[in-house]
XYZ file of N, CA and C in Angstrom:
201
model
N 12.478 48.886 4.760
C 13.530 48.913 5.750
C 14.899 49.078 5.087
N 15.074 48.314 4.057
C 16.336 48.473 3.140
C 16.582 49.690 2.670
N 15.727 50.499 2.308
C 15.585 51.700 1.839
C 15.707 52.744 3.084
N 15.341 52.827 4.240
C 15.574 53.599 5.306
C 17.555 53.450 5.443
N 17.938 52.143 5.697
C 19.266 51.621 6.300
C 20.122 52.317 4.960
N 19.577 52.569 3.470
C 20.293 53.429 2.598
C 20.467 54.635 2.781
N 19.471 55.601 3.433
C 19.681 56.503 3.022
C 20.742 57.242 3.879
N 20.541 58.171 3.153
C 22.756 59.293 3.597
C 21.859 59.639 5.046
N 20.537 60.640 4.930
C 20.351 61.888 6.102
C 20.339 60.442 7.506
N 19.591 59.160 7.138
C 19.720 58.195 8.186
C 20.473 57.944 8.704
N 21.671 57.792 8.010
C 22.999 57.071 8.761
C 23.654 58.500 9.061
N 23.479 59.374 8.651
C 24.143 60.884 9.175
C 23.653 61.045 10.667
N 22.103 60.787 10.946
C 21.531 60.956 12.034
C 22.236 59.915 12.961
N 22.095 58.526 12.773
C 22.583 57.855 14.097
C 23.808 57.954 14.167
N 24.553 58.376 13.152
C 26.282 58.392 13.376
C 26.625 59.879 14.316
N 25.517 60.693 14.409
C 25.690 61.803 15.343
C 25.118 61.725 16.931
N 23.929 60.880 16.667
C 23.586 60.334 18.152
C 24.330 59.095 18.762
N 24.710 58.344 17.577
C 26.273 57.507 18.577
C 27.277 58.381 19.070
N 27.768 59.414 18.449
C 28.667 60.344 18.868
C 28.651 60.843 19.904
N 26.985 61.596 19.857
C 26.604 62.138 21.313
C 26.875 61.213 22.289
N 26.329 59.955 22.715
C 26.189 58.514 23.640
C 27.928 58.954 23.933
N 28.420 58.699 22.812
C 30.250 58.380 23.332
C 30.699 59.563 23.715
N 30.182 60.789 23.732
C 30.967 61.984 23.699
C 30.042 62.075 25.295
N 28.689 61.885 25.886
C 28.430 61.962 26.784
C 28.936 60.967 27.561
N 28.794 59.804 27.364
C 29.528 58.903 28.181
C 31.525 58.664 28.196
N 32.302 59.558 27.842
C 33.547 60.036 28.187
C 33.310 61.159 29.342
N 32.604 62.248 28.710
C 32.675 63.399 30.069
C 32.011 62.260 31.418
N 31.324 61.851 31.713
C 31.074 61.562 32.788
C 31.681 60.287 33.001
N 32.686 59.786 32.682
C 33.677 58.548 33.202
C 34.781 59.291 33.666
N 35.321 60.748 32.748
C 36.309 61.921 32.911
C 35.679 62.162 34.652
N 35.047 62.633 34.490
C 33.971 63.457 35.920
C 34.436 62.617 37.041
N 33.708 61.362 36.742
C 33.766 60.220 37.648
C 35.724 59.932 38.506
N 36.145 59.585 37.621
C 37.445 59.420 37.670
C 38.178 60.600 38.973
N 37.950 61.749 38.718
C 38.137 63.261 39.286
C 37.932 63.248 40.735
N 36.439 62.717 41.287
C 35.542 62.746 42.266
C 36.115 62.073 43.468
N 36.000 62.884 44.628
C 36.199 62.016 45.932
C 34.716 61.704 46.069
N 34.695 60.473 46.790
C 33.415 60.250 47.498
C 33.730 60.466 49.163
N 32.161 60.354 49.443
C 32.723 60.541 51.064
C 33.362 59.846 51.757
N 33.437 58.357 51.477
C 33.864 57.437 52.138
C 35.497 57.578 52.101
N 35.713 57.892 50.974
C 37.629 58.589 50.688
C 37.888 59.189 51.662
N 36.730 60.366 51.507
C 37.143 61.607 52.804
C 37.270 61.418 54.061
N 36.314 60.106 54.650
C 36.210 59.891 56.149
C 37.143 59.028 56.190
N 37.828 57.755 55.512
C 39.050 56.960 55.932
C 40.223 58.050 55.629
N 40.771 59.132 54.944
C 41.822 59.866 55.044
C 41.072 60.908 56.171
N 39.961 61.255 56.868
C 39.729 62.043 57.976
C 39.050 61.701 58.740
N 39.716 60.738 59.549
C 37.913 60.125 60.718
C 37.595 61.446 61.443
N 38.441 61.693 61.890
C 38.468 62.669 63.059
C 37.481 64.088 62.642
N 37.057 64.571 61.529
C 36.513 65.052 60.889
C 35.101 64.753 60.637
N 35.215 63.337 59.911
C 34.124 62.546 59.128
C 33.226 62.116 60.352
N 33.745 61.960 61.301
C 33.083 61.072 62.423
C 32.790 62.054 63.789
N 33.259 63.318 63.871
C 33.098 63.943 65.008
C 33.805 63.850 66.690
N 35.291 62.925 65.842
C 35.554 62.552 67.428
C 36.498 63.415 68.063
N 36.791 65.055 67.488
C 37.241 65.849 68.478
C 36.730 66.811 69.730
N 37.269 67.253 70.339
C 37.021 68.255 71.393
C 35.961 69.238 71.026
N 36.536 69.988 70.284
C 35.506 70.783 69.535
C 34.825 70.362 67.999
N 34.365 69.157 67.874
C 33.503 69.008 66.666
C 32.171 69.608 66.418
N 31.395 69.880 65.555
C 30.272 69.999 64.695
C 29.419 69.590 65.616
N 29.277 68.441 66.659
C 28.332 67.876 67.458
C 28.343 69.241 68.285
N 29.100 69.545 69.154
C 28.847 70.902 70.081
C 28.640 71.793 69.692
N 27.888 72.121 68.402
C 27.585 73.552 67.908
C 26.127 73.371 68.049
N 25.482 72.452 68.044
C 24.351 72.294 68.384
C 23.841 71.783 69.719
N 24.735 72.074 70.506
C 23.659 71.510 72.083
C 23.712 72.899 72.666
N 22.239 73.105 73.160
C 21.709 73.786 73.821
C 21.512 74.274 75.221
N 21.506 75.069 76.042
C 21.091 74.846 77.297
C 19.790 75.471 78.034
N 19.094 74.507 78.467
C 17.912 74.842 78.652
C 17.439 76.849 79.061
N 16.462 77.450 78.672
C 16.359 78.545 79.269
C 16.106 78.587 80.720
N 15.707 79.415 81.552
C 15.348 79.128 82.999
C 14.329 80.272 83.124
């Protein structure tokens, strides 16, 4: 084990897969940070988020029977 924790190519290897870990876990805290969620979107847009106008998203789908 002493002999593994010496050698150069060992500690070359995990000092590049810690890198990766930190270099992947910055982009996606970066990412994160950026992101609306929906819940953002529907308290700055109920009226939108929720369907409560005249002409919303709900009336594009009702039908009327054929005859």
């Amino acid at each position: 084990m002493k002999e593994l924790f010496g050698n150069e190519k060992f500690r070359r290897m995990v000092f590049f897969i810690m890198l990766g870990i930190l270099l992947i876990g910055l982009i996606s805290a970066i990412s994160r940070s950026n992101s609306e969620t929906l819940s953002d979107y529907a308290q700055r847009n109920p009226e939108a988020a929720y369907a409560e106008t005249e002409n919303s998203w709900k009336d594009a789908y009702t039908t009327t029977p054929r005859e």
